[in-house]
Amino acid sequence: MAEAGPWLTIIGIGEDGPAGLSDASRIALEQAEILVGASRHLALVPDGIASRRIAWPVPFALDPLLAERGRRVVMLASGDPFWFGAGSLVAERLAPGEWIAHPAPSSFALAAARLGWAIERCQCLGLHAAPLDRLRPLLAPDARAILLLRDGTAVGALADYLRVRGFAASTLHVLEALGGPAERVRRFGAADTLPGDIRHPVAVALEVAGTGDTLACVAGIDDGWFAHDGQISKRPMRALALSALAPRPGEHLWDIGAGSGAIGIEWLLAHPHNRATGFERDPVRAERAADNARRLGVDRLAIVTGSAPDCLFDRPPPDAVFIGGGLSAPLLAMLSTAMPAGTRIVAHAVTLESEMLLAEWHDRRGGMLLRIELAEARPLGSRRGWRASYPVVQWSAVL
């Protein structure tokens, strides 16, 4: 058994194998009883080191590693284990004194170094097992991103994705086996026919160019981005709702009566660490909202199919709540008693009955009550006139 102290050493290893390791990493490797890692990483370590080797199972699970607690174990990971690696997953399961880590240069750092890019001005994404739609909010002319992809087939899928969305003029720097003897860097256009010999591990440094649609950076993106059946908070109302909800980094939103999912989606677009749960009683709309979220790169929108307030119980509490549908006295009563102090609430009403309900709650709980009336210029014979929408009453308050 190992002495008291870290039993696990997490080592970031590059394509050059042990030759590129620090002294501390080499010592830990030489003293290891057990090596754990991907088969590709285990193959980089010469025979004679460690008496046993364990390859990660498929699908990935930490159980084989955790079962060796107390032995001298070395876990191998690509480059920096805490940047789209398994390091953070292990750290969450172990006490601080049980592990120590020796990172190596990440694939992002190596890619930036090969191309002379300022890495702080690049978006860095790990897309080994994530959908390419995660790229959607980043696609804008002159944007740069460094992407870790699964294999050559995924590089081809990336080029197809860019072409379909109007960014065929983009440049792909394909970087294979960075840091090792088989390293190769090649440049292609998204419209080019890609070679069939692109090898894993592969990263792509992307320079975006083209005339495709670009997502706006402010609340209230165009309604055309969302598939819907008319059940949607329209762009001006959505902007006002999000302004009142005031999303902050890392916060969680409940979107009750999610409809197209537009409010939750824009909440998530506001910051990459934000979370949102949409509640929608219509299963067709619920699926449509989830699909909208996937297409716009925020597949982390959680959708619950059910009617409020029944579907709200036993859920992780939110920091803010938006009620766009299903407004009722029982719902407001439940929220006022069950939500933590400081929860922000924004509710929209169109009917006279729901307006009266919000007026009553404004009188009881304070906050701000707004009546919003919008009109849009439309053809009127040979001229134009104003066509008014139904007025919306918005109540916003801190519970």
Short mmCIF file of C-alpha atoms in Angstrom, two decimals:
data_model
loop_
_atom_site.label_atom_id
_atom_site.label_comp_id
_atom_site.label_asym_id
_atom_site.label_seq_id
_atom_site.Cartn_x
_atom_site.Cartn_y
_atom_site.Cartn_z
CA MET A 1 0.00 0.00 0.00
CA ALA A 2 1.15 3.53 -0.70
CA GLU A 3 2.17 5.82 2.14
CA ALA A 4 -0.15 8.57 3.33
CA GLY A 5 -0.52 11.32 0.73
CA PRO A 6 -1.64 11.35 -2.89
CA TRP A 7 -2.17 7.85 -4.21
CA LEU A 8 -3.06 9.13 -7.68
CA THR A 9 -0.83 11.14 -10.00
CA ILE A 10 -2.51 12.67 -13.05
CA ILE A 11 0.04 13.16 -15.82
CA GLY A 12 -0.52 15.12 -18.98
CA ILE A 13 1.33 13.31 -21.75
CA GLY A 14 2.04 14.47 -25.28
CA GLU A 15 2.51 12.59 -28.53
CA ASP A 16 6.25 12.33 -27.83
CA GLY A 17 5.51 10.07 -24.85
CA PRO A 18 7.70 10.05 -21.74
CA ALA A 19 10.44 12.02 -23.53
CA GLY A 20 8.48 15.23 -23.07
CA LEU A 21 7.61 14.74 -19.41
CA SER A 22 8.91 16.80 -16.50
CA ASP A 23 11.21 15.22 -13.93
CA ALA A 24 8.34 14.95 -11.43
CA SER A 25 6.16 13.19 -14.00
CA ARG A 26 8.91 10.74 -14.94
CA ILE A 27 9.57 9.85 -11.30
CA ALA A 28 5.85 9.23 -10.68
CA LEU A 29 5.68 7.10 -13.82
CA GLU A 30 8.68 4.98 -12.78
CA GLN A 31 7.18 4.37 -9.32
CA ALA A 32 3.69 3.52 -10.55
CA GLU A 33 2.12 0.17 -9.74
CA ILE A 34 -0.82 0.76 -12.10
CA LEU A 35 -1.25 2.86 -15.25
CA VAL A 36 -4.73 4.04 -16.27
CA GLY A 37 -5.54 5.84 -19.51
CA ALA A 38 -6.70 5.60 -23.08
CA SER A 39 -5.17 2.75 -25.07
CA ARG A 40 -3.32 5.28 -27.23
CA HIS A 41 -1.68 6.87 -24.20
CA LEU A 42 -0.79 3.54 -22.61
CA ALA A 43 0.97 2.53 -25.84
CA LEU A 44 3.27 5.56 -25.54
CA VAL A 45 4.78 4.19 -22.32
CA PRO A 46 7.50 1.53 -22.74
CA ASP A 47 7.06 -1.96 -21.31
CA GLY A 48 8.46 -2.52 -17.84
CA ILE A 49 6.71 0.47 -16.25
CA ALA A 50 3.90 -0.52 -13.87
CA SER A 51 2.84 -4.07 -13.21
CA ARG A 52 -0.69 -3.54 -14.55
CA ARG A 53 -2.36 -1.32 -17.14
CA ILE A 54 -6.04 -0.41 -17.31
CA ALA A 55 -7.59 1.13 -20.43
CA TRP A 56 -10.59 3.41 -19.98
CA PRO A 57 -13.84 1.54 -20.60
CA VAL A 58 -16.29 2.52 -23.35
CA PRO A 59 -18.50 4.30 -22.42
CA PHE A 60 -16.11 6.25 -20.21
CA ALA A 61 -16.35 5.58 -16.47
CA LEU A 62 -14.10 6.29 -13.49
CA ASP A 63 -14.96 3.09 -11.61
CA PRO A 64 -11.84 1.11 -12.71
CA LEU A 65 -9.62 3.96 -11.47
CA LEU A 66 -11.46 4.46 -8.17
CA ALA A 67 -11.29 0.72 -7.46
CA GLU A 68 -7.49 1.07 -7.15
CA ARG A 69 -7.63 3.69 -4.37
CA GLY A 70 -4.60 3.28 -2.10
CA ARG A 71 -2.26 1.83 -4.74
CA ARG A 72 0.38 3.92 -6.55
CA VAL A 73 -1.63 4.83 -9.62
CA VAL A 74 -0.75 7.07 -12.55
CA MET A 75 -3.52 8.33 -14.79
CA LEU A 76 -2.46 9.47 -18.26
CA ALA A 77 -4.32 12.22 -20.12
CA SER A 78 -3.72 14.36 -23.19
CA GLY A 79 -1.78 17.57 -22.51
CA ASP A 80 -3.54 19.56 -19.82
CA PRO A 81 -5.93 17.16 -18.02
CA PHE A 82 -8.02 20.07 -16.77
CA TRP A 83 -8.84 21.61 -20.15
CA PHE A 84 -11.53 19.46 -21.77
CA GLY A 85 -9.88 16.47 -20.07
CA ALA A 86 -10.81 13.97 -17.38
CA GLY A 87 -8.85 15.74 -14.63
CA SER A 88 -11.79 17.70 -13.26
CA LEU A 89 -14.01 14.58 -13.21
CA VAL A 90 -11.46 12.80 -11.04
CA ALA A 91 -10.94 15.80 -8.75
CA GLU A 92 -14.69 15.96 -8.11
CA ARG A 93 -14.68 12.36 -6.84
CA LEU A 94 -11.56 12.50 -4.67
CA ALA A 95 -10.48 14.47 -1.63
CA PRO A 96 -7.87 17.21 -2.28
CA GLY A 97 -5.05 15.22 -0.64
CA GLU A 98 -5.64 12.08 -2.69
CA TRP A 99 -4.30 13.31 -6.01
CA ILE A 100 -1.62 15.46 -7.59
CA ALA A 101 -1.38 16.60 -11.22
CA HIS A 102 1.46 17.39 -13.62
CA PRO A 103 -0.04 18.99 -16.75
CA ALA A 104 1.71 19.28 -20.11
CA PRO A 105 1.06 21.85 -22.86
CA SER A 106 -2.52 21.50 -24.10
CA SER A 107 -3.43 20.89 -27.72
CA PHE A 108 -4.84 24.43 -27.73
CA ALA A 109 -1.49 25.85 -26.65
CA LEU A 110 0.41 23.76 -29.21
CA ALA A 111 -1.96 24.76 -32.03
CA ALA A 112 -1.66 28.46 -31.16
CA ALA A 113 2.12 28.13 -31.01
CA ARG A 114 2.30 26.51 -34.45
CA LEU A 115 0.17 29.24 -36.06
CA GLY A 116 1.29 32.25 -34.04
CA TRP A 117 -2.24 32.94 -32.81
CA ALA A 118 -3.05 34.86 -29.64
CA ILE A 119 -4.87 32.14 -27.74
CA GLU A 120 -6.76 34.62 -25.54
CA ARG A 121 -8.52 35.86 -28.68
CA CYS A 122 -9.56 32.36 -29.79
CA GLN A 123 -12.55 30.31 -28.72
CA CYS A 124 -11.40 26.85 -27.58
CA LEU A 125 -13.83 23.94 -27.77
CA GLY A 126 -13.58 20.21 -27.18
CA LEU A 127 -15.94 18.55 -29.66
CA HIS A 128 -14.89 14.90 -29.32
CA ALA A 129 -18.36 13.88 -28.16
CA ALA A 130 -20.25 17.17 -28.51
CA PRO A 131 -22.42 18.30 -31.45
CA LEU A 132 -20.97 20.68 -34.03
CA ASP A 133 -23.94 22.95 -33.29
CA ARG A 134 -21.95 24.16 -30.26
CA LEU A 135 -20.11 26.26 -32.84
CA ARG A 136 -23.21 28.18 -33.94
CA PRO A 137 -22.90 31.18 -31.59
CA LEU A 138 -19.24 31.59 -32.61
CA LEU A 139 -19.73 31.75 -36.37
CA ALA A 140 -18.98 35.30 -37.43
CA PRO A 141 -16.59 36.69 -40.05
CA ASP A 142 -12.98 36.95 -38.80
CA ALA A 143 -13.67 34.86 -35.69
CA ARG A 144 -11.05 32.28 -34.74
CA ALA A 145 -11.53 29.02 -32.88
CA ILE A 146 -9.41 26.01 -31.99
CA LEU A 147 -11.39 22.80 -31.97
CA LEU A 148 -10.47 19.33 -30.72
CA LEU A 149 -12.19 16.74 -32.91
CA ARG A 150 -12.61 13.00 -32.76
CA ASP A 151 -11.02 12.00 -36.10
CA GLY A 152 -10.73 12.79 -39.81
CA THR A 153 -14.39 12.03 -40.42
CA ALA A 154 -15.29 14.73 -37.90
CA VAL A 155 -13.09 17.22 -39.79
CA GLY A 156 -15.10 16.48 -42.94
CA ALA A 157 -18.35 16.93 -41.01
CA LEU A 158 -17.06 20.30 -39.75
CA ALA A 159 -16.38 21.47 -43.32
CA ASP A 160 -19.88 20.35 -44.37
CA TYR A 161 -21.40 22.17 -41.40
CA LEU A 162 -19.66 25.41 -42.37
CA ARG A 163 -20.65 25.15 -46.04
CA VAL A 164 -24.33 24.54 -45.29
CA ARG A 165 -24.45 27.61 -43.03
CA GLY A 166 -22.87 29.99 -45.51
CA PHE A 167 -19.28 29.92 -44.27
CA ALA A 168 -17.67 27.95 -47.11
CA ALA A 169 -14.95 30.63 -47.38
CA SER A 170 -13.57 29.62 -43.97
CA THR A 171 -10.05 28.26 -43.57
CA LEU A 172 -9.30 25.04 -41.69
CA HIS A 173 -5.79 24.49 -40.32
CA VAL A 174 -5.74 20.75 -39.67
CA LEU A 175 -3.18 19.84 -37.00
CA GLU A 176 -2.45 16.16 -36.43
CA ALA A 177 -0.48 14.48 -33.63
CA LEU A 178 0.76 17.80 -32.24
CA GLY A 179 4.04 17.57 -30.32
CA GLY A 180 5.00 14.13 -31.58
CA PRO A 181 7.24 12.73 -34.34
CA ALA A 182 4.25 12.28 -36.67
CA GLU A 183 3.06 15.89 -36.28
CA ARG A 184 1.56 17.38 -39.43
CA VAL A 185 -0.08 20.76 -40.13
CA ARG A 186 -2.08 21.32 -43.32
CA ARG A 187 -4.35 24.09 -44.53
CA PHE A 188 -7.65 23.63 -46.40
CA GLY A 189 -10.68 25.67 -47.33
CA ALA A 190 -14.06 24.54 -46.06
CA ALA A 191 -15.12 24.17 -49.70
CA ASP A 192 -12.11 21.97 -50.58
CA THR A 193 -12.20 18.21 -50.92
CA LEU A 194 -10.43 17.01 -47.80
CA PRO A 195 -7.92 14.13 -47.92
CA GLY A 196 -8.84 10.78 -46.45
CA ASP A 197 -5.67 10.37 -44.42
CA ILE A 198 -6.38 12.79 -41.54
CA ARG A 199 -5.26 10.98 -38.39
CA HIS A 200 -6.30 11.07 -34.75
CA PRO A 201 -5.49 12.99 -32.54
CA VAL A 202 -6.55 15.99 -34.56
CA ALA A 203 -7.28 19.64 -33.88
CA VAL A 204 -8.62 22.25 -36.28
CA ALA A 205 -7.75 25.91 -36.03
CA LEU A 206 -10.67 27.65 -37.72
CA GLU A 207 -10.68 31.06 -39.37
CA VAL A 208 -14.31 31.92 -40.06
CA ALA A 209 -15.23 33.67 -43.30
CA GLY A 210 -18.40 33.88 -45.38
CA THR A 211 -21.79 35.52 -45.63
CA GLY A 212 -23.79 33.19 -43.38
CA ASP A 213 -26.16 34.50 -40.73
CA THR A 214 -24.51 35.56 -37.47
CA LEU A 215 -26.19 35.53 -34.08
CA ALA A 216 -26.49 38.92 -32.43
CA CYS A 217 -24.73 39.45 -29.11
CA VAL A 218 -27.63 41.23 -27.39
CA ALA A 219 -30.97 40.02 -26.07
CA GLY A 220 -33.81 39.88 -28.56
CA ILE A 221 -32.41 38.02 -31.56
CA ASP A 222 -34.58 37.81 -34.65
CA ASP A 223 -37.63 35.55 -34.41
CA GLY A 224 -36.48 33.76 -37.57
CA TRP A 225 -33.83 31.90 -35.59
CA PHE A 226 -36.57 29.91 -33.82
CA ALA A 227 -38.95 27.31 -35.22
CA HIS A 228 -42.36 27.90 -33.63
CA ASP A 229 -46.12 27.61 -34.11
CA GLY A 230 -46.83 31.18 -33.03
CA GLN A 231 -46.25 30.40 -29.34
CA ILE A 232 -43.15 32.56 -28.93
CA SER A 233 -42.16 35.67 -27.01
CA LYS A 234 -41.58 38.02 -29.96
CA ARG A 235 -38.27 39.81 -30.28
CA PRO A 236 -39.12 43.16 -28.57
CA MET A 237 -40.98 41.46 -25.71
CA ARG A 238 -38.20 38.91 -25.33
CA ALA A 239 -35.61 41.68 -25.05
CA LEU A 240 -37.67 43.38 -22.34
CA ALA A 241 -38.19 40.10 -20.50
CA LEU A 242 -34.48 39.23 -20.53
CA SER A 243 -33.59 42.75 -19.41
CA ALA A 244 -35.88 42.30 -16.41
CA LEU A 245 -34.60 38.78 -15.73
CA ALA A 246 -31.03 40.18 -15.75
CA PRO A 247 -29.02 36.98 -16.36
CA ARG A 248 -25.72 36.78 -14.49
CA PRO A 249 -22.87 34.31 -15.05
CA GLY A 250 -23.60 30.81 -13.77
CA GLU A 251 -27.25 31.40 -12.89
CA HIS A 252 -30.16 29.02 -13.44
CA LEU A 253 -33.46 30.01 -15.09
CA TRP A 254 -36.85 28.37 -14.97
CA ASP A 255 -38.79 29.15 -18.17
CA ILE A 256 -42.41 28.20 -17.42
CA GLY A 257 -44.53 27.80 -20.53
CA ALA A 258 -41.41 27.53 -22.66
CA GLY A 259 -43.17 27.44 -26.04
CA SER A 260 -40.36 27.71 -28.61
CA GLY A 261 -37.72 27.84 -25.87
CA ALA A 262 -36.62 31.32 -26.98
CA ILE A 263 -36.32 32.85 -23.49
CA GLY A 264 -34.31 29.93 -22.12
CA ILE A 265 -32.10 29.81 -25.20
CA GLU A 266 -31.22 33.50 -25.00
CA TRP A 267 -30.57 33.15 -21.27
CA LEU A 268 -28.03 30.43 -22.11
CA LEU A 269 -26.49 32.46 -24.92
CA ALA A 270 -25.85 35.27 -22.43
CA HIS A 271 -23.06 33.28 -20.73
CA PRO A 272 -21.51 29.82 -21.31
CA HIS A 273 -21.92 28.83 -17.65
CA ASN A 274 -25.63 29.68 -17.43
CA ARG A 275 -28.21 26.94 -16.97
CA ALA A 276 -31.88 26.84 -17.91
CA THR A 277 -34.82 24.49 -17.54
CA GLY A 278 -37.89 24.91 -19.74
CA PHE A 279 -41.30 23.60 -18.63
CA GLU A 280 -43.80 22.98 -21.43
CA ARG A 281 -47.03 20.96 -21.24
CA ASP A 282 -47.33 20.38 -25.02
CA PRO A 283 -44.93 17.55 -26.02
CA VAL A 284 -44.67 18.79 -29.62
CA ARG A 285 -43.65 22.26 -28.47
CA ALA A 286 -41.30 20.73 -25.90
CA GLU A 287 -39.46 18.77 -28.59
CA ARG A 288 -39.38 21.84 -30.85
CA ALA A 289 -37.84 23.92 -28.05
CA ALA A 290 -35.15 21.28 -27.48
CA ASP A 291 -34.39 21.20 -31.21
CA ASN A 292 -34.14 25.02 -31.33
CA ALA A 293 -31.65 24.88 -28.47
CA ARG A 294 -29.54 22.25 -30.22
CA ARG A 295 -29.42 24.21 -33.49
CA LEU A 296 -28.36 27.40 -31.73
CA GLY A 297 -25.53 25.72 -29.84
CA VAL A 298 -27.05 25.53 -26.35
CA ASP A 299 -28.08 21.89 -26.12
CA ARG A 300 -27.70 22.20 -22.34
CA LEU A 301 -31.28 23.57 -22.18
CA ALA A 302 -33.18 21.02 -20.09
CA ILE A 303 -36.80 20.49 -21.14
CA VAL A 304 -39.46 19.09 -18.80
CA THR A 305 -42.80 18.13 -20.31
CA GLY A 306 -45.62 18.83 -17.87
CA SER A 307 -48.02 21.42 -16.47
CA ALA A 308 -47.02 23.95 -13.83
CA PRO A 309 -47.05 23.99 -10.89
CA ASP A 310 -47.24 20.18 -10.69
CA CYS A 311 -44.05 19.62 -12.71
CA LEU A 312 -42.00 22.09 -10.64
CA PHE A 313 -41.70 20.19 -7.38
CA ASP A 314 -38.42 18.51 -6.41
CA ARG A 315 -36.41 20.46 -8.98
CA PRO A 316 -33.13 22.30 -8.30
CA PRO A 317 -34.16 25.85 -7.38
CA PRO A 318 -33.57 28.65 -9.91
CA ASP A 319 -32.07 32.10 -9.57
CA ALA A 320 -34.77 33.55 -11.83
CA VAL A 321 -38.18 32.50 -13.13
CA PHE A 322 -39.97 33.57 -16.30
CA ILE A 323 -43.67 32.84 -16.71
CA GLY A 324 -44.66 33.12 -20.35
CA GLY A 325 -47.56 30.66 -20.18
CA GLY A 326 -49.66 28.86 -17.64
CA LEU A 327 -49.96 31.89 -15.34
CA SER A 328 -52.28 31.13 -12.42
CA ALA A 329 -52.84 32.01 -8.79
CA PRO A 330 -51.70 28.53 -7.58
CA LEU A 331 -48.49 28.87 -9.61
CA LEU A 332 -47.65 32.28 -8.13
CA ALA A 333 -48.52 31.05 -4.63
CA MET A 334 -46.24 28.03 -5.03
CA LEU A 335 -43.35 30.14 -6.31
CA SER A 336 -43.72 32.73 -3.53
CA THR A 337 -43.47 30.08 -0.82
CA ALA A 338 -41.08 27.53 -2.36
CA MET A 339 -38.44 29.70 -4.04
CA PRO A 340 -35.35 30.86 -2.14
CA ALA A 341 -35.24 34.47 -0.99
CA GLY A 342 -33.80 36.67 -3.70
CA THR A 343 -35.26 34.73 -6.63
CA ARG A 344 -36.16 37.09 -9.47
CA ILE A 345 -39.51 36.59 -11.17
CA VAL A 346 -40.84 38.03 -14.43
CA ALA A 347 -44.34 37.23 -15.67
CA HIS A 348 -46.17 38.30 -18.83
CA ALA A 349 -49.95 38.57 -19.14
CA VAL A 350 -52.18 39.25 -22.16
CA THR A 351 -55.72 38.50 -20.99
CA LEU A 352 -57.71 40.75 -18.65
CA GLU A 353 -57.93 37.98 -16.08
CA SER A 354 -54.16 37.42 -15.99
CA GLU A 355 -53.58 41.20 -15.92
CA MET A 356 -55.77 41.42 -12.82
CA LEU A 357 -53.80 38.59 -11.22
CA LEU A 358 -50.48 40.36 -11.81
CA ALA A 359 -51.95 43.65 -10.52
CA GLU A 360 -52.97 41.85 -7.33
CA TRP A 361 -49.50 40.33 -6.85
CA HIS A 362 -47.86 43.66 -7.57
CA ASP A 363 -49.99 45.18 -4.82
CA ARG A 364 -49.04 42.37 -2.41
CA ARG A 365 -45.35 41.88 -3.24
CA GLY A 366 -44.23 45.09 -4.93
CA GLY A 367 -41.78 45.11 -7.81
CA MET A 368 -42.49 46.77 -11.15
CA LEU A 369 -45.65 46.57 -13.24
CA LEU A 370 -45.40 47.64 -16.89
CA ARG A 371 -47.96 47.79 -19.65
CA ILE A 372 -46.20 47.39 -22.99
CA GLU A 373 -47.94 48.31 -26.23
CA LEU A 374 -46.25 47.82 -29.59
CA ALA A 375 -47.37 48.63 -33.10
CA GLU A 376 -45.73 47.71 -36.38
CA ALA A 377 -46.00 49.55 -39.70
CA ARG A 378 -47.96 47.49 -42.22
CA PRO A 379 -49.44 48.16 -45.69
CA LEU A 380 -52.78 49.99 -45.57
CA GLY A 381 -54.08 50.20 -49.10
CA SER A 382 -51.50 52.13 -51.12
CA ARG A 383 -50.01 53.59 -47.92
CA ARG A 384 -48.91 52.34 -44.51
CA GLY A 385 -50.47 52.30 -41.09
CA TRP A 386 -49.84 51.03 -37.60
CA ARG A 387 -51.01 47.55 -36.67
CA ALA A 388 -51.07 47.19 -32.91
CA SER A 389 -50.27 43.95 -31.10
CA TYR A 390 -52.13 42.88 -28.00
CA PRO A 391 -50.74 44.86 -25.05
CA VAL A 392 -48.63 42.85 -22.61
CA VAL A 393 -48.47 43.48 -18.88
CA GLN A 394 -45.12 42.58 -17.29
CA TRP A 395 -44.65 42.10 -13.58
CA SER A 396 -41.08 41.81 -12.32
CA ALA A 397 -40.11 41.41 -8.67
CA VAL A 398 -37.63 39.83 -6.27
CA LEU A 399 -39.29 37.19 -4.13
#
